[in-house]
Structures are given as structure tokens and as C-alpha cells.
Short mmCIF file of C-alpha atoms in Angstrom, two decimals:
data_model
loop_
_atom_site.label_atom_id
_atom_site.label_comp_id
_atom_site.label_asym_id
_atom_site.label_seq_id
_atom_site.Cartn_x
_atom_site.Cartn_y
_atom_site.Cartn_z
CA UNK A 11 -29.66 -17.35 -12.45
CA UNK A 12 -26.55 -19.20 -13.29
CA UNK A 13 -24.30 -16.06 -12.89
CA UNK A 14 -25.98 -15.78 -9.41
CA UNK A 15 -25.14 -19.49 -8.27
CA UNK A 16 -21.15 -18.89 -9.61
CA UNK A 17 -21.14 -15.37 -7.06
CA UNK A 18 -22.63 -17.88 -4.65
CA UNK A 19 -20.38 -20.49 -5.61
CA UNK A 20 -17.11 -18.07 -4.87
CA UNK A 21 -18.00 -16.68 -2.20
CA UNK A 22 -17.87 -20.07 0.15
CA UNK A 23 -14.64 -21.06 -2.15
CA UNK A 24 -13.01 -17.63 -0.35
CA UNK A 25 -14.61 -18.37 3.07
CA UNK A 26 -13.50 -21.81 3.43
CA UNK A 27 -10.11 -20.08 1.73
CA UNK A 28 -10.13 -17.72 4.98
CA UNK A 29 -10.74 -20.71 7.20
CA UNK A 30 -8.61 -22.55 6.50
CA UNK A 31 -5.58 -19.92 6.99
CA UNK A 32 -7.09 -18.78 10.21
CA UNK A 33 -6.81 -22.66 11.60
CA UNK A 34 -3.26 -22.94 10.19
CA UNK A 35 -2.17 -19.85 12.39
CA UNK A 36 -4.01 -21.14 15.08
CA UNK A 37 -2.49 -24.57 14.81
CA UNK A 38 1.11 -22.83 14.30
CA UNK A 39 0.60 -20.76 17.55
CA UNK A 40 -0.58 -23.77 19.45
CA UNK A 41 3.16 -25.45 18.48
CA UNK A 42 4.77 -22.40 19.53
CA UNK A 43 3.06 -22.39 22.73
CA UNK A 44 3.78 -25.68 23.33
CA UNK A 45 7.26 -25.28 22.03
CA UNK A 46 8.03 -22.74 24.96
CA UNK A 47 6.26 -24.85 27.41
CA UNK A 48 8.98 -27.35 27.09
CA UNK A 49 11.47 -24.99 26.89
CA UNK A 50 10.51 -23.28 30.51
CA UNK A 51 11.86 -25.25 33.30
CA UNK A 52 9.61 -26.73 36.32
CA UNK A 53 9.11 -24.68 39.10
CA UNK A 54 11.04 -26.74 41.64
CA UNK A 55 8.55 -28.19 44.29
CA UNK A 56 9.84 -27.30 47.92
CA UNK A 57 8.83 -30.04 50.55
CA UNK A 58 7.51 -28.16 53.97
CA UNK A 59 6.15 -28.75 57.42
CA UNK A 60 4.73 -27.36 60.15
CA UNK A 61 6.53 -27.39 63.23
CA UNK A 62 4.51 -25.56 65.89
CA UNK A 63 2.95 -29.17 67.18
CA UNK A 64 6.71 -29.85 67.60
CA UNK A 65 7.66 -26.60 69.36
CA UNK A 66 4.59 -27.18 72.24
CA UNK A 67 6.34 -25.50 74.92
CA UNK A 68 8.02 -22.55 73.00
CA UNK A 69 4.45 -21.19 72.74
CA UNK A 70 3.07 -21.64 76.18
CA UNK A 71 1.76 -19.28 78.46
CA UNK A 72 0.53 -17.03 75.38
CA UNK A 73 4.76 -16.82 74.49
CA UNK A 74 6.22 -16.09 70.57
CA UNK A 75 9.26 -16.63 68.91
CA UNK A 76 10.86 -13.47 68.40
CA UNK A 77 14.44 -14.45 67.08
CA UNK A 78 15.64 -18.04 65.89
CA UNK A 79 19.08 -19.67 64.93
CA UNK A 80 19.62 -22.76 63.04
CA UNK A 81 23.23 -24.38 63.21
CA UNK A 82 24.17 -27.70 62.93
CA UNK A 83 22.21 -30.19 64.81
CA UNK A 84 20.65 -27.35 66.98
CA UNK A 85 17.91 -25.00 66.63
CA UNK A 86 17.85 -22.05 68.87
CA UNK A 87 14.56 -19.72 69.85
CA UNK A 88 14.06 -16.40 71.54
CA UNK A 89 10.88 -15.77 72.39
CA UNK A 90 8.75 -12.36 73.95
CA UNK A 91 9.19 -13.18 77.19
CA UNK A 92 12.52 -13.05 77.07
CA UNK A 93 13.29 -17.42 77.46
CA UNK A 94 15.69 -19.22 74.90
CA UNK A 95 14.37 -22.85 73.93
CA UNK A 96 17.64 -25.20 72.47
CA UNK A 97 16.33 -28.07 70.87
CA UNK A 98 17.94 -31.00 68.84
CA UNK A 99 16.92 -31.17 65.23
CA UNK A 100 15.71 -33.14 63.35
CA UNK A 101 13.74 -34.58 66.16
CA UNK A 102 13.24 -31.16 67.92
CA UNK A 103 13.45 -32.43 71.63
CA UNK A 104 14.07 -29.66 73.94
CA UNK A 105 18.00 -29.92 75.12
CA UNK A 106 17.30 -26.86 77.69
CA UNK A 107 15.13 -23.96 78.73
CA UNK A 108 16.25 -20.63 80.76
CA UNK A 109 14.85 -17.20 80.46
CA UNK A 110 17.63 -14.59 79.75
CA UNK A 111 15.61 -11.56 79.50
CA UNK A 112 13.14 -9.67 81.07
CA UNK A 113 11.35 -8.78 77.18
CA UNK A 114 11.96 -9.93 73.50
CA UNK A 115 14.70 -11.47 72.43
CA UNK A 116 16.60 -9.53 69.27
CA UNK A 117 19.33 -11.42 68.17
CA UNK A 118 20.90 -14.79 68.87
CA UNK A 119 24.34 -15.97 67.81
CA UNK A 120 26.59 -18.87 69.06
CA UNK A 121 30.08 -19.52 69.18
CA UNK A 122 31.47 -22.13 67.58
CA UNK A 123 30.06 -21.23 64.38
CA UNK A 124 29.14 -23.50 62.99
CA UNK A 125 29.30 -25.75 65.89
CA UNK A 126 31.12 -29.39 65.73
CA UNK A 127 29.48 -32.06 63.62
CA UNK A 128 27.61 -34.38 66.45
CA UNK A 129 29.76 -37.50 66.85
CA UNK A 130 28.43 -40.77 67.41
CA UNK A 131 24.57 -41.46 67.16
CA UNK A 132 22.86 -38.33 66.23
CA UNK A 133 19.92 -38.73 68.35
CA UNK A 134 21.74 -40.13 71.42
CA UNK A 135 21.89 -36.72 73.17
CA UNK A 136 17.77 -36.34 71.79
CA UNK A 137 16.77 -39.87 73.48
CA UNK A 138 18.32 -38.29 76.72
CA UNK A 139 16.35 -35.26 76.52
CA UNK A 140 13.31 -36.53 75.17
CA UNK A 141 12.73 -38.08 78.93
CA UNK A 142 11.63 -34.40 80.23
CA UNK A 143 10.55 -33.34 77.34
CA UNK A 144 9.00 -29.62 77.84
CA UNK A 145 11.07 -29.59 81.34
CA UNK A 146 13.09 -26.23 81.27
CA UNK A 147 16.89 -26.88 83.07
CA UNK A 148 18.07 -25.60 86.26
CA UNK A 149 18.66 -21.81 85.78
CA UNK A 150 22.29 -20.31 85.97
CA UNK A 151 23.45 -17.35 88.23
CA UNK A 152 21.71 -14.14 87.39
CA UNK A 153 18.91 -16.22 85.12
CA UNK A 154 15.23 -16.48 86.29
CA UNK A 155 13.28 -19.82 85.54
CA UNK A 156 10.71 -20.10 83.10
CA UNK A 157 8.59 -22.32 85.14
CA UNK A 158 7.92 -22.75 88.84
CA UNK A 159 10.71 -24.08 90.76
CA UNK A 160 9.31 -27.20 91.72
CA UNK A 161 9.47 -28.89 88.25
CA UNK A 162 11.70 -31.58 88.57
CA UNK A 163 15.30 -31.21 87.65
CA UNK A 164 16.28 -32.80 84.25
CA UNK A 165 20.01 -34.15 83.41
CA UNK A 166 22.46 -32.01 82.52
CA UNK A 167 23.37 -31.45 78.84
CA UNK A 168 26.09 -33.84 78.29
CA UNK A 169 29.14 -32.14 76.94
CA UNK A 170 29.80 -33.82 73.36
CA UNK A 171 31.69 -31.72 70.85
CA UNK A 172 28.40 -30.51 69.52
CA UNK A 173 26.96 -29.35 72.50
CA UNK A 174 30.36 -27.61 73.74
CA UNK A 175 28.80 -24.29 72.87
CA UNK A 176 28.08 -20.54 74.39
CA UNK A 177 24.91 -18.65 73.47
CA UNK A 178 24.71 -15.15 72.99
CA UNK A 179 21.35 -13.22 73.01
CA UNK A 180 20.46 -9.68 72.80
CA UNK A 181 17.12 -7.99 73.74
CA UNK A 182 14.96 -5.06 74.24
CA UNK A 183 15.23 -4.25 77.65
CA UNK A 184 18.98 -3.35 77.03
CA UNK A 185 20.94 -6.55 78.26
CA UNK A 186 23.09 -9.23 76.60
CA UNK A 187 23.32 -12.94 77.56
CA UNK A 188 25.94 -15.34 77.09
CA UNK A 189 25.32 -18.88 78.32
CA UNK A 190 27.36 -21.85 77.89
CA UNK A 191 25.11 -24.96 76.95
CA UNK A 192 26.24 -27.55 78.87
CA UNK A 193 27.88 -25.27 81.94
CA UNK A 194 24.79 -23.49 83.92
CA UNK A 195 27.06 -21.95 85.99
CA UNK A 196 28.92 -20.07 83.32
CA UNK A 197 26.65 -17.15 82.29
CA UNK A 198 27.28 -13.43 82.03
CA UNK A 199 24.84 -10.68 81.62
CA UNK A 200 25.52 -7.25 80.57
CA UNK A 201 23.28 -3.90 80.56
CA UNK A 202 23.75 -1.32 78.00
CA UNK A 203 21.42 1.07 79.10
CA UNK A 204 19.81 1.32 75.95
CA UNK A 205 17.49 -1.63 73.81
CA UNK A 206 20.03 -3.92 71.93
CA UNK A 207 19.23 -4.78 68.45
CA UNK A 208 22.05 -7.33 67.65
CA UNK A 209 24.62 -9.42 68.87
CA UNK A 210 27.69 -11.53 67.49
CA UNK A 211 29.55 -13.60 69.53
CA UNK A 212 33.34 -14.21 68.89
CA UNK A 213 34.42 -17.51 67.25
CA UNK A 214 36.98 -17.91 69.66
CA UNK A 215 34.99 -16.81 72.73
CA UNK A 216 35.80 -19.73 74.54
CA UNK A 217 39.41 -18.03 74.60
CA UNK A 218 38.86 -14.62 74.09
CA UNK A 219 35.69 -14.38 75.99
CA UNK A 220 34.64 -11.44 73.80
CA UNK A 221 31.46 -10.38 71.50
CA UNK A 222 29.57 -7.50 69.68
CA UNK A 223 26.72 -5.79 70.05
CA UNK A 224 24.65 -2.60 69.37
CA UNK A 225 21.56 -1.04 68.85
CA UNK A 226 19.75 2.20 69.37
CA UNK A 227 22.64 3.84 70.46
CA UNK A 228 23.94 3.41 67.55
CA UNK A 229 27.26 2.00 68.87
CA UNK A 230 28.74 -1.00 67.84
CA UNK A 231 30.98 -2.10 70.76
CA UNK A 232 33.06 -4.36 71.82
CA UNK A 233 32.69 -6.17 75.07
CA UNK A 234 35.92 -8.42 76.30
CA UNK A 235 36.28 -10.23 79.29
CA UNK A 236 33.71 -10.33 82.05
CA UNK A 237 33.34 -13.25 85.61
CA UNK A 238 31.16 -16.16 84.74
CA UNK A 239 27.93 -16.21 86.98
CA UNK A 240 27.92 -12.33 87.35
CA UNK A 241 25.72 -9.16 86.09
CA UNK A 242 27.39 -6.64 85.23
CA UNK A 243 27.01 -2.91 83.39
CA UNK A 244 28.43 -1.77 80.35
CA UNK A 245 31.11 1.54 80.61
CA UNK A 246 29.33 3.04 77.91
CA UNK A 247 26.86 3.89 79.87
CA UNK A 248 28.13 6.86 81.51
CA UNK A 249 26.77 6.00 85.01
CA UNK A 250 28.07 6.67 88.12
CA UNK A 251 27.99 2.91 88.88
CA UNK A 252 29.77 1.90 85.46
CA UNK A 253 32.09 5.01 85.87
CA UNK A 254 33.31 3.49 89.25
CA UNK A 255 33.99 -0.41 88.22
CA UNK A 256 35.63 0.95 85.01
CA UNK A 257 37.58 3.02 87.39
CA UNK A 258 38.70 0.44 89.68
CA UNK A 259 39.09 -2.19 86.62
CA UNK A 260 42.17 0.08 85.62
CA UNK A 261 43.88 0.28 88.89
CA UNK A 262 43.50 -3.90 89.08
CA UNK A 263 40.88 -3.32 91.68
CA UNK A 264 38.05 -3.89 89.78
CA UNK A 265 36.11 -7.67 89.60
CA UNK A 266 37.24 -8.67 86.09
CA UNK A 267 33.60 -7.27 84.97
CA UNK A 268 34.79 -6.28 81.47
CA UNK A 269 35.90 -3.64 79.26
CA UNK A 270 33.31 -2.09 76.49
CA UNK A 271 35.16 -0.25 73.67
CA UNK A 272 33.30 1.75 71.31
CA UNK A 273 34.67 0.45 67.71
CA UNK A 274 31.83 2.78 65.64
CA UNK A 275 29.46 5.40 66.29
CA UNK A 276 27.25 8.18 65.09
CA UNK A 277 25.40 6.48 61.82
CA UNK A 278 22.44 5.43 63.91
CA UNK A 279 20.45 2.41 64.93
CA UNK A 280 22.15 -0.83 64.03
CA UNK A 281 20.18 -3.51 63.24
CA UNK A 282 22.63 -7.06 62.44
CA UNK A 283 25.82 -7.65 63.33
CA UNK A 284 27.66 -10.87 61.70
CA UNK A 285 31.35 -12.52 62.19
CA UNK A 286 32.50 -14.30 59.15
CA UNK A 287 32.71 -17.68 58.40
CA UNK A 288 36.62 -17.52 58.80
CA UNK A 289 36.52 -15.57 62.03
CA UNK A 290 38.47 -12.71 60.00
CA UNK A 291 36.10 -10.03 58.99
CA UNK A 292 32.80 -8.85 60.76
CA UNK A 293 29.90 -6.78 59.25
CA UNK A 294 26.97 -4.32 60.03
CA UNK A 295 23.78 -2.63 58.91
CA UNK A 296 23.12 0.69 60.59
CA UNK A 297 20.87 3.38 59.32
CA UNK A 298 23.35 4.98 56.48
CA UNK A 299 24.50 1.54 55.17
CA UNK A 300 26.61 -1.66 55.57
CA UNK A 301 29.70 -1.72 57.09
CA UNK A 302 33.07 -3.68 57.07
CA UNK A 303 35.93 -4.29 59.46
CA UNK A 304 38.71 -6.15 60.06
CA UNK A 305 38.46 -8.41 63.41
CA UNK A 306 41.19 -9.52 65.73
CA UNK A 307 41.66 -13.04 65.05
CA UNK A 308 44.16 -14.72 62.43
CA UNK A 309 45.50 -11.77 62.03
CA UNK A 310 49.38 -13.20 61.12
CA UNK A 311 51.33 -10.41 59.30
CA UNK A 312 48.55 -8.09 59.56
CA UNK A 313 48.45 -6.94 63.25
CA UNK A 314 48.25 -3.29 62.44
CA UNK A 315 45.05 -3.82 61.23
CA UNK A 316 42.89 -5.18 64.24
CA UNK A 317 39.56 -3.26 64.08
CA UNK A 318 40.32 -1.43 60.96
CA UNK A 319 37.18 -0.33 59.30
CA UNK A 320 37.80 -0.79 55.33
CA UNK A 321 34.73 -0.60 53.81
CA UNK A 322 31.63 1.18 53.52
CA UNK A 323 28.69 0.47 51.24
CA UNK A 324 25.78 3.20 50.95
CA UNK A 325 22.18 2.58 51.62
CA UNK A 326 20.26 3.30 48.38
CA UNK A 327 18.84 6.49 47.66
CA UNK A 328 15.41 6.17 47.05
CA UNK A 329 11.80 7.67 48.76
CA UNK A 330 10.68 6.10 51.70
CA UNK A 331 14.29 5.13 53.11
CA UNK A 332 15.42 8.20 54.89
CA UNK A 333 12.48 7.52 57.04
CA UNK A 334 12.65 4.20 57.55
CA UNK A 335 16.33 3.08 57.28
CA UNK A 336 16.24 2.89 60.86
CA UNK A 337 13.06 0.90 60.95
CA UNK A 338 14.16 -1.42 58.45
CA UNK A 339 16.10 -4.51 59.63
CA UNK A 340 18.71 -5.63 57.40
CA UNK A 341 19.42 -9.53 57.37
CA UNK A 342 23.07 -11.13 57.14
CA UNK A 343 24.65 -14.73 55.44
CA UNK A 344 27.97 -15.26 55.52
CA UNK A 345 27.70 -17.94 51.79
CA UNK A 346 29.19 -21.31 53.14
CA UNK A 347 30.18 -22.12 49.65
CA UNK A 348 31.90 -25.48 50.37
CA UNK A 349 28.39 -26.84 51.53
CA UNK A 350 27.17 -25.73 48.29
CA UNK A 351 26.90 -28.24 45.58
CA UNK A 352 28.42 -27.99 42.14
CA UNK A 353 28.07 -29.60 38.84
CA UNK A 354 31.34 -31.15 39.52
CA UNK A 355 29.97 -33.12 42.17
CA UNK A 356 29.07 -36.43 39.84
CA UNK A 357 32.37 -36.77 39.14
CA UNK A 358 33.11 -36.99 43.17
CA UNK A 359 34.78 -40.31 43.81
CA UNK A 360 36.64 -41.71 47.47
CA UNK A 361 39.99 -39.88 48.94
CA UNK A 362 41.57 -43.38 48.96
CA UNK A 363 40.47 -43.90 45.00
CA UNK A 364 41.35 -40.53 43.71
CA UNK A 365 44.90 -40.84 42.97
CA UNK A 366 44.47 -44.03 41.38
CA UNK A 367 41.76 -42.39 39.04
CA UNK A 368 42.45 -38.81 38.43
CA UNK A 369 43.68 -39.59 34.98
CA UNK A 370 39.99 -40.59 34.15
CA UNK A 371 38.49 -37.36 35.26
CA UNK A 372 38.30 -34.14 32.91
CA UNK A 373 40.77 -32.03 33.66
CA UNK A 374 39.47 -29.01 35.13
CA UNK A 375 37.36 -31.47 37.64
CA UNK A 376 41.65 -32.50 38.34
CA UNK A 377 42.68 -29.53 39.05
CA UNK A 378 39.26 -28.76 41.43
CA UNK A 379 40.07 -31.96 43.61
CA UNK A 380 43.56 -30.97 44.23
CA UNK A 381 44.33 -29.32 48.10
CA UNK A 382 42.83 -26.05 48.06
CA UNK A 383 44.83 -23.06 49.02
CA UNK A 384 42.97 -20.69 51.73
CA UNK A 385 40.45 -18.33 50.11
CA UNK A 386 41.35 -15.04 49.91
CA UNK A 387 37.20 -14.17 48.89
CA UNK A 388 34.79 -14.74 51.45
CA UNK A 389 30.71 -14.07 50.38
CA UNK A 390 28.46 -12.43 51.77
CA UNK A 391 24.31 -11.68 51.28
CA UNK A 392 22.42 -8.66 52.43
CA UNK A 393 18.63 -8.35 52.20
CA UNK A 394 17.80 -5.23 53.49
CA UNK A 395 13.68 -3.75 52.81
CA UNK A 396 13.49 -3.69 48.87
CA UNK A 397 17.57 -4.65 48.00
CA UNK A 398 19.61 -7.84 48.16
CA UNK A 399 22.96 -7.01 47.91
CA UNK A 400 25.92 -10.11 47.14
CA UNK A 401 29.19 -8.78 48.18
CA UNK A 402 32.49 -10.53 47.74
CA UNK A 403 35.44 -9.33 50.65
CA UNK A 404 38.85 -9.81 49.13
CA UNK A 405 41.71 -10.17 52.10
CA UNK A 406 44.31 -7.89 52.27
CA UNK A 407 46.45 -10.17 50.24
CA UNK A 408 44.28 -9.63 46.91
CA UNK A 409 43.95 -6.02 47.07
CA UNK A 410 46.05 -4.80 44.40
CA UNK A 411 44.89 -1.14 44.64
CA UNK A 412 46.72 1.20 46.47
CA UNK A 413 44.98 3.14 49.00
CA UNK A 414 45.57 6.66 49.92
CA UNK A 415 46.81 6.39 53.60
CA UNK A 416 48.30 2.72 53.30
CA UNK A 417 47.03 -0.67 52.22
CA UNK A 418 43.53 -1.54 54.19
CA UNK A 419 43.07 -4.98 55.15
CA UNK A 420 40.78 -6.07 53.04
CA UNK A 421 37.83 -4.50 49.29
CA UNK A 422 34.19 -5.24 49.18
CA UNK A 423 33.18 -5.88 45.94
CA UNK A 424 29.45 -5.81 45.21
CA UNK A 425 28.67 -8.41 42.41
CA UNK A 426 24.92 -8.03 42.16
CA UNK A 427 22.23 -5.73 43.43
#
């Protein structure tokens, strides 16, 4: 019996043995867990809101936003029925209301980009507005209104800094808009023939009166010039009617309705067009990949090079984007990397302090608040289906390479994709 009782005996000695080790890796992967737990970083949590009880009007009659543009103090909507909405943000009061198209809106773009920081009391212009609230403005030349004529007139948008902008909007049924914001009477509207996917207005229009635009044609052409308060028809179109005023506009007989120049063709539909943030290089999506070129303004020593294609970046090569490439919309920032913040920023102190305490800084935050010399790289980010591409354009004064055929005007450099 007693050898029995000692079997008995060892065997719980080894089982408690066994438990024992199995609690002490339990317990050790439990500290592990917990040990990675602190080292992951929090999710960041994202405040949101909906707007669409703000936005009443956009959506009646059964309407939809189809296209939207923030810049600064102004939010701008295209909708299916072919009306832009301008409203003031953050309080989203309606500034004005006009329909520019006959069907959806595509594209919108606005010139200044971005537009003048609002002087004075922000919601000044909003407190005006907010009076007809949902009241659509008097319609320009050439514009239809949104609502029945008898709606009561609202003021005009006064013409602060901020509001001293045009609005250019592309659509489906093959026209582009441009609208100044606080001038009804200075509108132009232009028919390609042909849907237009995407517009860019120039920087400088109020000068240069000039923009982009294409689409299914797969065209990307540029439109210069044109009489405020008049419809007009593009020269690309090969009609008899554009044929004739393109005729006459060469001979000085023609009514200033604008020249069209084909810059690129042949690649397809083209979905975005973008200007830069420095008005000096413009980009493109069409259907074999993104394109750069060198615009027309601040041009200095480089004059030879206005509308000089440089670069050329190919669409992957994957299944499922021969087919759809054209389908596929491809989406544009310009990286405003002076709004961006840095680390460096705690160690931001007043213009009227800083010389009196640079010696207190570290020195490479010295040598960052020094005058900064113009960039010569400009960002850029392209989301296009499954890819995000990050692109950095060096100006012609970085690129070190030498070309066959002469120095370009500018390299894309893809960092990441």
C-alpha cells in the first residue's frame, strides 16, 4: 500500500510542477502583451459633423453635390443640376447661388488660390448674408436662375479681399464657367463640344484671363481671353460656327471671344487638371498616366520654356487598369507645406523677440527661422484607384542632369508609391 500512496504522492508533486510553469508562461505573455500595448500609439480620435442640416438649400428640389472646393474662408458646391452654392465657412451661410450648367458639375477651381485671408471680422460678410439665407443672387449674362424670378433680390457680395475671386466650373454637358464672385456681370461660358471632366483656372486670371480644361476628348487646352457677359464656342471644335469667329478673330474682326490652343492630345480621357501652388508648374491625369508641364507665369530667365511638357509618369501596369484607366478619376494636392506643422514649432517665439533670443534656441531651429530662400521643390499627391503617388518637382534651377535635347524646365521625382 505504501508504495502505492508514494506513486500517488508524485504524481500531484509533477502536476502541480506542470501548473505551475504553465501559469508562469501565461503570466509572462500577459506582460508582453501588455508591454506592446503601451508601446502602440493611440489611434488619433478625429472630431466630425454632419453638415447636410447646414447645406438646406444645396439639396433642394431632389439636387446633389457633385463636385466641392474648400479654400480659405469659402466652401464651393456643384451640384447635378448644374447650380454652384458659395457659402462662408465656418458658419456656412450661403454668399450666392447661380446655375452654370445645364447637368453635373465636374470640376471646380478658383483663382486666387488660395484666396486672400478675410480681413477684419470673419463673419461680417456671413451676418450680411445670413439675412437671405437660402436666397440664390441675381443671375449674370448667359446664367439661368435657380429659383423663380420673383424671389427677392439679396445684396450684392461685398468686394473684400477674400471675396475678390473668379470661379471656374466644368461639366457634363460640354461647357465651362467662369464667374467672378462679387461682379455678376462678369461671366464667360464656353462650349467644347464634348463633356468636360476638369478645369483649372489660372492664378493670375484676373490678368491673364486664361484657364485649362479637358475631358473626353482627351485634349488638354488652353483657353485665353474671351468678353465678360458672353457665350461663346471653343475652336477646337471644328464647327462651321467656331471655324468662322476663329477666322475673323485673326483678321481683328472677331469679338475678342477667345483663342483655344491644344497644349496635349491623344492619351485619352483626362480626368484632373491642377496649377501649382506657385503658379509655375501645372499637372494632369489622363488615361496612360500623370503628366507635367511648365506654365507661363514667373517664368524670368526661362521664357523658352512656356508650355514645355517635362515629365511623364506611367500608370501602373497591373489587371483591371487598361480597362478602367479611363474610368478611374485620379485626385490632385498641390502639399502646402508651410501650413504644415513641424516639431520645430514649440520653439516658435514673436518676429519682434527673435533677434533678441536666437542665441537661446538650438541651432538648427536658428538656422530654420532665418529668411527662407524660394523653393526650388514643390509637392505634390496623387491618389489615383489603388496607388497614391508623392512626387517632388524640382525647378529648372536644381536639375543637374543633362537632358538629351537641352535642359527641361523642371524633374519629377517620385518619393513614395
Amino acid at each position: 500500500m505504501a508504495p502505492e500512496a508514494e506513486e500517488q504522492d508524485s504524481g500531484d508533486g509533477s502536476e502541480d510542477a506542470a501548473h505551475n510553469r504553465t501559469g508562469n508562461g501565461t503570466a509572462e505573455s500577459e506582460s508582453e502583451g501588455e508591454e506592446d500595448e503601451e508601446d502602440e500609439e493611440e489611434e488619433p480620435r478625429l472630431g466630425y459633423a454632419s453638415l447636410t442640416r447646414s447645406l438646406g438649400p444645396v439639396y433642394r428640389n431632389g439636387d446633389a453635390t457633385s463636385a466641392f472646393l474648400v479654400a480659405g474662408d469659402k466652401m464651393i458646391i456643384g451640384t447635378h443640376n448644374g447650380n454652384i452654392h458659395v457659402l462662408s465657412i465656418p458658419s456656412f451661410q450661403s454668399l450666392r447661388v447661380y446655375r452654370a450648367h445645364s447637368a453635373s458639375v465636374t470640376a471646380i477651381s478658383i483663382s486666387p488660390f488660395p484666396p486672400p485671408i478675410p480681413t477684419g471680422k470673419p463673419d461680417a460678410v456671413s451676418r450680411i448674408a445670413g439675412e437671405h439665407l437660402g436666397t440664390p443672387s441675381q443671375s449674370p449674362s448667359g446664367i439661368k436662375p435657380s429659383t423663380p424670378s420673383k424671389s427677392p433680390r439679396p445684396p450684392p457680395v461685398p468686394a473684400t479681399p477674400s471675396n475678390s475671386i473668379h470661379i471656374a466650373t466644368s461639366s457634363i454637358d460640354g461647357n465651362v464657367c467662369v464667374a467672378s464672385l462679387v461682379d455678376t456681370k462678369d461671366v464667360t461660358r464656353r462650349s467644347f463640344g464634348r463633356p468636360v471632366q476638369a478645369v483649372a483656372i489660372s492664378p493670375d486670371f484676373k490678368n491673364d484671363r486664361s484657364y485649362l480644361s479637358g475631358g473626353l476628348a482627351g485634349s488638354l487646352i488652353l483657353t485665353v481671353g474671351g468678353r465678360a457677359g458672353t457665350s461663346s464656342t471653343s475652336t477646337t471644335t471644328g464647327g462651321a460656327v467656331a471655324t468662322a469667329s476663329g477666322w475673323l478673330d485673326t483678321i481683328g474682326l472677331g469679338s475678342n471671344a477667345g483663342k483655344d490652343t491644344v497644349l496635349h492630345s491623344g492619351e485619352g480621357t483626362i480626368s484632373t487638371i491642377k496649377w501649382s501652388l506657385s503658379g509655375k508648374y501645372v499637372v494632369w491625369v489622363n488615361e496612360q498616366g500623370i503628366k507635367l508641364i511648365r506654365s507661363n507665369l514667373h517664368l524670368e530667365a526661362e521664357s523658352g520654356h512656356s508650355w514645355q511638357r517635362f515629365s511623364h509618369i506611367d500608370r501602373p501596369n497591373r489587371p483591371g487598369w487598361e480597362e478602367m484607366a479611363g474610368v478611374w478619376k485620379g485626385r490632385i494636392e498641390w502639399v502646402d507645406e508651410d501650413g504644415l506643422e513641424s516639431d520645430e514649432d514649440e520653439y516658435a517665439v514673436p518676429t519682434s523677440l527673435l533677434s533678441r533670443h536666437t542665441s537661446t534656441l538650438p541651432a538648427d531651429v536658428q538656422s530654420s527661422k532665418r529668411p527662407k530662400k524660394l523653393k526650388s521643390i514643390e509637392k505634390l499627391v496623387v491618389g489615383w484607384a489603388d496607388t497614391i503617388w508623392i512626387i517632388n518637382v524640382h525647378s529648372r534651377g536644381s536639375v543637374t542632369s543633362k537632358e538629351p535635347g537641352g535642359a527641361k524646365p523642371g524633374r519629377a521625382e517620385i518619393i513614395t508609391m
